[in-house]
PDB file of C-alpha atoms in Angstrom:
ATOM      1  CA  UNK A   1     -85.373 -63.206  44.235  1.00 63.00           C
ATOM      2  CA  UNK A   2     -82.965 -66.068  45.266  1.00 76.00           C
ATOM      3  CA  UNK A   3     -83.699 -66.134  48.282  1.00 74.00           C
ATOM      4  CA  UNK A   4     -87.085 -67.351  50.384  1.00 76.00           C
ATOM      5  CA  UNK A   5     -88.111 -64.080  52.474  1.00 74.00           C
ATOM      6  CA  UNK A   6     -89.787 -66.288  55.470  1.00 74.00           C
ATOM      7  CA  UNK A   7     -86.981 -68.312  56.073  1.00 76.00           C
ATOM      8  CA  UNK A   8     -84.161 -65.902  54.374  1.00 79.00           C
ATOM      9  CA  UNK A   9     -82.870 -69.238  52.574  1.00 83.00           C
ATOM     10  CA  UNK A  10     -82.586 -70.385  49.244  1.00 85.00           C
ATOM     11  CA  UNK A  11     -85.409 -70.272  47.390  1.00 78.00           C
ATOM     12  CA  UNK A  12     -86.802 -73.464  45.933  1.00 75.00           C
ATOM     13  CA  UNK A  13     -85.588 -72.843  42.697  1.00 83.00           C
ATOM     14  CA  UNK A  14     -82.185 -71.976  44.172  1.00 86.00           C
ATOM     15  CA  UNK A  15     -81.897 -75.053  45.957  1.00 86.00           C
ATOM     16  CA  UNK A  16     -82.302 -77.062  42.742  1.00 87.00           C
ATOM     17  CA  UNK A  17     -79.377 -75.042  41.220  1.00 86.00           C
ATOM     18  CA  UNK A  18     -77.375 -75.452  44.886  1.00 88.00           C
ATOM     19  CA  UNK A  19     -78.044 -79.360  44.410  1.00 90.00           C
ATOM     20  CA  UNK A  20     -76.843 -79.209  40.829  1.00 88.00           C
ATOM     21  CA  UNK A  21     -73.519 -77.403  41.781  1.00 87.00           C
ATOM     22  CA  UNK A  22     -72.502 -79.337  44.444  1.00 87.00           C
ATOM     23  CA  UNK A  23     -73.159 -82.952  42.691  1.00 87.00           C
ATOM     24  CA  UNK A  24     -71.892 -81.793  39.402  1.00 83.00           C
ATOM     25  CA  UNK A  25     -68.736 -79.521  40.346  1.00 74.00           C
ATOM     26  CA  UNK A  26     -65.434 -80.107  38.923  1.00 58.00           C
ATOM     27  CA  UNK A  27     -64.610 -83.248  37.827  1.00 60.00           C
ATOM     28  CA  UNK A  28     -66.674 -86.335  37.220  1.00 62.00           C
ATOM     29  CA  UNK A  29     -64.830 -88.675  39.551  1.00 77.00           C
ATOM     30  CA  UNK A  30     -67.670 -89.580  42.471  1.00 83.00           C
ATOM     31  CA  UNK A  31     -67.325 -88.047  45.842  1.00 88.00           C
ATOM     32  CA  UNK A  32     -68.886 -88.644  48.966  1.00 92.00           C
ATOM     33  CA  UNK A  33     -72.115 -86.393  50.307  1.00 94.00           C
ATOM     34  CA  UNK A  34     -74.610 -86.611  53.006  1.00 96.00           C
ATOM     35  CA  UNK A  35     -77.744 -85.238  52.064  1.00 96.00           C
ATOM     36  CA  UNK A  36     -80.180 -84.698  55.288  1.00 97.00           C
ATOM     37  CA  UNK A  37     -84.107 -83.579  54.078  1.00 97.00           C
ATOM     38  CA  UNK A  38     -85.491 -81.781  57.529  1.00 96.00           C
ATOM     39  CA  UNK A  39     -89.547 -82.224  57.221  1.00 95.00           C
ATOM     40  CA  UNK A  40     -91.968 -80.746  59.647  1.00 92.00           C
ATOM     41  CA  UNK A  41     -95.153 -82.835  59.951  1.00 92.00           C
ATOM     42  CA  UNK A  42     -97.069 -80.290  62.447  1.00 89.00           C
ATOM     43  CA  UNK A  43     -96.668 -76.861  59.927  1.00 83.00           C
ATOM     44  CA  UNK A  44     -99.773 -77.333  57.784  1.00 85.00           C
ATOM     45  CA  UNK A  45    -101.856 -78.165  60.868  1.00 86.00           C
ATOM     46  CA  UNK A  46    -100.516 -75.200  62.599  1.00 84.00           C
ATOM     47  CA  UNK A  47    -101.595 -72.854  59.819  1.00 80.00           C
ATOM     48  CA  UNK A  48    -105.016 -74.399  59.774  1.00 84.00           C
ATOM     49  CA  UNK A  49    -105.692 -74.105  63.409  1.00 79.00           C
ATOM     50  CA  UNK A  50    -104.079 -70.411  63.647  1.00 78.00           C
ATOM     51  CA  UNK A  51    -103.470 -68.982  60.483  1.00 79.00           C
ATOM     52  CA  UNK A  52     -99.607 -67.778  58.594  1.00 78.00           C
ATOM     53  CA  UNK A  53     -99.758 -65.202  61.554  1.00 74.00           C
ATOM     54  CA  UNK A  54     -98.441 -68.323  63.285  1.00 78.00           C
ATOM     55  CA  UNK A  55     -97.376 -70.678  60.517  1.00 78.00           C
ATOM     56  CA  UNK A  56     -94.720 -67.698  59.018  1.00 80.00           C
ATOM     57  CA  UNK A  57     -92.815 -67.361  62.214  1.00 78.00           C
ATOM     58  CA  UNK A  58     -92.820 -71.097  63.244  1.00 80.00           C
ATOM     59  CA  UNK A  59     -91.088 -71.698  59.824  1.00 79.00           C
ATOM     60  CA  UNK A  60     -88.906 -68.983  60.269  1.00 81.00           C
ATOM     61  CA  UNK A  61     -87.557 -70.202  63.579  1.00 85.00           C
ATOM     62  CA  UNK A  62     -86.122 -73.185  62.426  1.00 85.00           C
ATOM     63  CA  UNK A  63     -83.649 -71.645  59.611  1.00 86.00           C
ATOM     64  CA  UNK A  64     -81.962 -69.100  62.653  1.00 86.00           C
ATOM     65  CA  UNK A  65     -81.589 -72.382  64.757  1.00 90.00           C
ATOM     66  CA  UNK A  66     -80.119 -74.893  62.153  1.00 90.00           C
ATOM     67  CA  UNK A  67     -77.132 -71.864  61.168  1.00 88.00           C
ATOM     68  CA  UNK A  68     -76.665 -72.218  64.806  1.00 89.00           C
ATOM     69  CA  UNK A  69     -75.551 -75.981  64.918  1.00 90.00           C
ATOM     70  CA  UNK A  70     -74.276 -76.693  61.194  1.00 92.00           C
ATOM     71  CA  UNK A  71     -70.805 -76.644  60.263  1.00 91.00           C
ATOM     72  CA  UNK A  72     -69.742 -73.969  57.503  1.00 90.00           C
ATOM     73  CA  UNK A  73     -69.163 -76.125  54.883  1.00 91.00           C
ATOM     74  CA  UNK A  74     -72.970 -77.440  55.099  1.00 94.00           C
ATOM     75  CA  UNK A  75     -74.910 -75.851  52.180  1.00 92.00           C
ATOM     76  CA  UNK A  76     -78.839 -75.193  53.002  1.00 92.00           C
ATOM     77  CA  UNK A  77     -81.842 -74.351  51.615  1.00 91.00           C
ATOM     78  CA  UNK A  78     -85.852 -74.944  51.425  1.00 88.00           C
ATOM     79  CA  UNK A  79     -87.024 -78.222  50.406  1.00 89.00           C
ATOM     80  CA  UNK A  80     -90.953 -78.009  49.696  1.00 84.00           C
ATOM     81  CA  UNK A  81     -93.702 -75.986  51.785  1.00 84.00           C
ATOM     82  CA  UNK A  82     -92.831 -78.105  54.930  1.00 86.00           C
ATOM     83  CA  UNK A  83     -88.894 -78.721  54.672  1.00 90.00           C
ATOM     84  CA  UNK A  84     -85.079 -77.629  54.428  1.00 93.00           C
ATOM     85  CA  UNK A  85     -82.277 -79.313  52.585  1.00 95.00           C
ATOM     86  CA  UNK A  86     -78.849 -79.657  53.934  1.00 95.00           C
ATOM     87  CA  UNK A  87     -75.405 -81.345  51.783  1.00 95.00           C
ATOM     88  CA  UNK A  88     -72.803 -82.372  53.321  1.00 94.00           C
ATOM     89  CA  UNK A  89     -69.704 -82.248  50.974  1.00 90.00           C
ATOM     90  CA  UNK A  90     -66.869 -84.696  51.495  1.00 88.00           C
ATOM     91  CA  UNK A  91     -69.216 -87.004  54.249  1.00 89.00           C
ATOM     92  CA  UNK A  92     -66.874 -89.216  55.974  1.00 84.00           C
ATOM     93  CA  UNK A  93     -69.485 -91.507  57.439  1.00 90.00           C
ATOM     94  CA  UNK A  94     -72.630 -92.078  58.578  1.00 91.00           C
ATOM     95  CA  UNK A  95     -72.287 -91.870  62.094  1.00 92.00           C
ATOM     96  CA  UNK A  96     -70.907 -88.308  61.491  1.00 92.00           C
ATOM     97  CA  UNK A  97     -73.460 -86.957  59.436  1.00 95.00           C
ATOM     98  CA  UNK A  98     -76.410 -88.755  62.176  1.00 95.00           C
ATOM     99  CA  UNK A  99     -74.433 -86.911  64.928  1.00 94.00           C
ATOM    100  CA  UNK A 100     -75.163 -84.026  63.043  1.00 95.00           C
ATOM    101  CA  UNK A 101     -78.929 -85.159  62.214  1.00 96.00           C
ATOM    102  CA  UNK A 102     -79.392 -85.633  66.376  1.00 95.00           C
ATOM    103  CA  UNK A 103     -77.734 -82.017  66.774  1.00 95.00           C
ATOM    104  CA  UNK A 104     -80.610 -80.553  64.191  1.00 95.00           C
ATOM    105  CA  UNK A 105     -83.169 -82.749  65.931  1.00 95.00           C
ATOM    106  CA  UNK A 106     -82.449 -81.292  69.171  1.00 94.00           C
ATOM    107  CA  UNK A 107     -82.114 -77.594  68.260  1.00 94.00           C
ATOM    108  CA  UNK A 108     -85.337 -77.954  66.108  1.00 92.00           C
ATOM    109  CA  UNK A 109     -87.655 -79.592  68.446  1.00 91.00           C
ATOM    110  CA  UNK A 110     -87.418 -76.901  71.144  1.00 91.00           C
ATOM    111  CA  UNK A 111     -90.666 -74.736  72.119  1.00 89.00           C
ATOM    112  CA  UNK A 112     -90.967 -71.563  70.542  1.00 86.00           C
ATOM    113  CA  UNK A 113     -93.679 -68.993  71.311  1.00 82.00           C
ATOM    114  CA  UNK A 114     -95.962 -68.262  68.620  1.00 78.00           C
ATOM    115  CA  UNK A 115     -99.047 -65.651  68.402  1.00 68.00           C
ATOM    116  CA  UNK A 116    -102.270 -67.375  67.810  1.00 61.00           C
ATOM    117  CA  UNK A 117    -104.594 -65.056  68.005  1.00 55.00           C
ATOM    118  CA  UNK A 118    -105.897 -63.556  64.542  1.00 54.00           C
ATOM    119  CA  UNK A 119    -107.539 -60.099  65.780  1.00 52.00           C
ATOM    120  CA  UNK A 120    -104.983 -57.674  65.809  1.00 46.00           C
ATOM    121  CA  UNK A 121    -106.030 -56.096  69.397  1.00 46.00           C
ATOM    122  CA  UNK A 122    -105.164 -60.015  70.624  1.00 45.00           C
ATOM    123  CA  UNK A 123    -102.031 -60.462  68.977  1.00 40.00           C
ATOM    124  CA  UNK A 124     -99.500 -59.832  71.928  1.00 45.00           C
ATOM    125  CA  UNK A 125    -101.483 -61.531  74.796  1.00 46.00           C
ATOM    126  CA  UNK A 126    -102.669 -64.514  72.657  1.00 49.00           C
ATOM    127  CA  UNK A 127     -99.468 -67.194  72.382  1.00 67.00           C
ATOM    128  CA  UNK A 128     -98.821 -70.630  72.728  1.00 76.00           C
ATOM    129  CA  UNK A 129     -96.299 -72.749  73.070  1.00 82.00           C
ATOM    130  CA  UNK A 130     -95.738 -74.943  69.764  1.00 84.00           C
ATOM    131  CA  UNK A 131     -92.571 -77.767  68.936  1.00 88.00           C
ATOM    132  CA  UNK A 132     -91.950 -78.546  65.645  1.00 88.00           C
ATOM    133  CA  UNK A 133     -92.936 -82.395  64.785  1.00 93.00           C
ATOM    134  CA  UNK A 134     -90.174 -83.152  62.290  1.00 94.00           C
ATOM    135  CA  UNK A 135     -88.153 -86.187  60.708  1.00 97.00           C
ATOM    136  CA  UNK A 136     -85.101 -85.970  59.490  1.00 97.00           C
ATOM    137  CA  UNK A 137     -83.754 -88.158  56.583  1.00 97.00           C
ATOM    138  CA  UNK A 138     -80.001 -88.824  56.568  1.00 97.00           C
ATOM    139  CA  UNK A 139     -78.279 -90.230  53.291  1.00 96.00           C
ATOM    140  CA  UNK A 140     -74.463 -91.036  52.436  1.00 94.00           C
ATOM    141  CA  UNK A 141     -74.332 -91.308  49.007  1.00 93.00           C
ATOM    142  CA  UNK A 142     -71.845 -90.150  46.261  1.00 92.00           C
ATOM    143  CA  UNK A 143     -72.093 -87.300  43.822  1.00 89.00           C
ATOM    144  CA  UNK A 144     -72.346 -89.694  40.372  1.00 89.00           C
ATOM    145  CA  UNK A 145     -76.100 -90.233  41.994  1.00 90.00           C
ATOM    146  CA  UNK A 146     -78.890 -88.452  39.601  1.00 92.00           C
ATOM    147  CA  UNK A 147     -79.088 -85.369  42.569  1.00 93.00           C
ATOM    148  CA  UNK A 148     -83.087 -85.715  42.411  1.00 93.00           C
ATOM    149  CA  UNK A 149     -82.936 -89.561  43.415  1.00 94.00           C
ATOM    150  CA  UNK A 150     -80.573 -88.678  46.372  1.00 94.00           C
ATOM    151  CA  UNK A 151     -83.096 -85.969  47.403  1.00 95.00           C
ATOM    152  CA  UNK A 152     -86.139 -87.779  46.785  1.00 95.00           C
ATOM    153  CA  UNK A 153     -84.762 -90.931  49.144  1.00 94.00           C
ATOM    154  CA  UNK A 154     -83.743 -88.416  51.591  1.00 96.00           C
ATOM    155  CA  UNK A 155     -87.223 -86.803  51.737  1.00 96.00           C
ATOM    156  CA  UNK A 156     -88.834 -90.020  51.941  1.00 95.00           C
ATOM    157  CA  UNK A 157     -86.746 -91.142  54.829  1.00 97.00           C
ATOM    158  CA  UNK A 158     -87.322 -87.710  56.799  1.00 97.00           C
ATOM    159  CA  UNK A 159     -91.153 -88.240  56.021  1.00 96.00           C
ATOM    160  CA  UNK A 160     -90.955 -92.093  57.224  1.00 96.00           C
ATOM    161  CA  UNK A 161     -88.876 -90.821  60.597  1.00 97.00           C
ATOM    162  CA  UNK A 162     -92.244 -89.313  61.696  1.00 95.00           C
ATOM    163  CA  UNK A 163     -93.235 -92.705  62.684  1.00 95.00           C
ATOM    164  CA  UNK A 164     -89.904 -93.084  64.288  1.00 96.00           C
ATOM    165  CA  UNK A 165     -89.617 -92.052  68.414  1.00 94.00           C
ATOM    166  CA  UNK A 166     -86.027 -90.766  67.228  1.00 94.00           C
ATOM    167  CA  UNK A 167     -87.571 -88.768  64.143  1.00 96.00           C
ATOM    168  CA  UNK A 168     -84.175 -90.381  62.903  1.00 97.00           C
ATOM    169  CA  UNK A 169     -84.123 -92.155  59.333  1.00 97.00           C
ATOM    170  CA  UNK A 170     -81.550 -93.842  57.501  1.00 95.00           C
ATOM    171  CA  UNK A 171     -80.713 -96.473  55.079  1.00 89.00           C
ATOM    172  CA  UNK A 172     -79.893 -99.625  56.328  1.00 88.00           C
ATOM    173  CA  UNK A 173     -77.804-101.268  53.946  1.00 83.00           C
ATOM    174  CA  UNK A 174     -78.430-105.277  55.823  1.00 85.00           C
ATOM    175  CA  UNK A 175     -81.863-105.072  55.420  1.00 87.00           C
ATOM    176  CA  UNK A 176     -82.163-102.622  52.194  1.00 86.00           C
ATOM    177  CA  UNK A 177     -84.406-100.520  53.554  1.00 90.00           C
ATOM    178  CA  UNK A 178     -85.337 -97.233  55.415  1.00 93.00           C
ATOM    179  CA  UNK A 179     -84.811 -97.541  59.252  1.00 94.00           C
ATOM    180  CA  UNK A 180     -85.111 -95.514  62.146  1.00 95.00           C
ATOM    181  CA  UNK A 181     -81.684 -94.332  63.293  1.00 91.00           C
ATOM    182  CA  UNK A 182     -79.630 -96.316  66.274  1.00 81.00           C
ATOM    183  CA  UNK A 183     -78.856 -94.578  69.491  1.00 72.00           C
ATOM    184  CA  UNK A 184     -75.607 -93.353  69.898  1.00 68.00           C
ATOM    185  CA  UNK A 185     -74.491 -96.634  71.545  1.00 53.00           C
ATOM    186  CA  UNK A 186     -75.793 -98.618  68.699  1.00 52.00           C
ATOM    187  CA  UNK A 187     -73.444 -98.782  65.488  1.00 54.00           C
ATOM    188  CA  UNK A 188     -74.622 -98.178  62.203  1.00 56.00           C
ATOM    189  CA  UNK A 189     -74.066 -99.966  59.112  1.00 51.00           C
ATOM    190  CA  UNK A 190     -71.478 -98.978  56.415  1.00 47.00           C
ATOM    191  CA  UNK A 191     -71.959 -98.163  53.073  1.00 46.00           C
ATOM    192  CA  UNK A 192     -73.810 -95.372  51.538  1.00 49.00           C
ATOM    193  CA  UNK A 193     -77.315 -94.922  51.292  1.00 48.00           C
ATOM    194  CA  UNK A 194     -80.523 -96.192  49.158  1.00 48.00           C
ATOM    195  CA  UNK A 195     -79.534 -93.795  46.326  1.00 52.00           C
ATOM    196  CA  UNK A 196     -75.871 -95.192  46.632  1.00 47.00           C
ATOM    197  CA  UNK A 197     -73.701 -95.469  43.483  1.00 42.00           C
ATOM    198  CA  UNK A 198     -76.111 -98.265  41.656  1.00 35.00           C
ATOM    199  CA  UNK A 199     -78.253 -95.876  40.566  1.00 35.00           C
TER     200      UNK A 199
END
């Protein structure tokens, strides 16, 4: 009952408790933690146009693909109808946690082939080809943050990267506010995140 049987993740209510864990472990001194929010802008439209007979599996894709590309020590689980959650523990930096964001990006956005037809005698010669539209949200911050602030800024920025041609969100600390993510050339600012350490 954990665990989400779509995506074989934490359920929603185990994420919360996974969130709570990891910012409130141990001891009280603060310690450094990415927090990436993965949101998919093109799910509910896909499930209106075709039904969960291509929603499900779309969803279900993405989970198989991020285990493929995230470190061990990344903990994961659903965040909302549309989204996954990802800490970081220990973060170094920003620039590692957005190589990390562009490695989920990548992985995400390929093609997979759904089933779109909803009569049963069409299901295996009806598919398309469908890429998941996502943002992703990335956020150093430290674990003395409330943890629903730090989630709620990083689901905010991975909603705001939809407008971004990187899908790539951050805070940027100069202009205190989200941004879309710099290239790889381009250096980031320092310093955590929107949810930060003031709050």
């Amino acid at each position: 009952p954990s665990y989400d049987p779509v995506t074989r993740m934490r359920s929603h209510s185990e994420t919360g408790q996974m969130v709570g864990d990891i910012f409130f472990r141990r001891n009280a001194e603060a310690r450094p933690i990415g927090v990436l929010a993965v949101c998919i802008a093109n799910l509910y439209a896909l499930e209106n146009l075709h039904g969960r007979a291509a929603s499900t599996p779309a969803l279900s894709v993405s989970p198989s693909r991020l285990r493929r590309c995230v470190p061990q020590n990344v903990e994961m689980g659903r965040l909302a109808e549309d989204g996954f959650l990802l800490l970081v523990p220990h973060a170094p930096d920003v620039e590692r946690l957005a190589h990390l964001a562009r490695q989920i990006r990548d992985r995400l956005a390929r093609p997979v082939s759904l089933t779109t037809s909803r009569d049963p005698a069409g299901l295996e010669s009806a598919s398309t080809a469908w890429r998941a539209d996502l943002g992703i949200g990335v956020l150093l911050t430290n674990t003395q943050v409330r943890p629903a602030q730090a989630v709620s800024t990083a689901r905010a920025m991975a909603r705001t990267a939809w407008s971004y041609r990187s899908r790539l969100a951050f805070f940027d600390q100069a202009a205190g506010q989200i941004a879309e993510l710099p290239t790889q050339n381009d250096g980031l600012g320092g310093g955590e995140g929107a949810a930060g350490g003031r709050g």
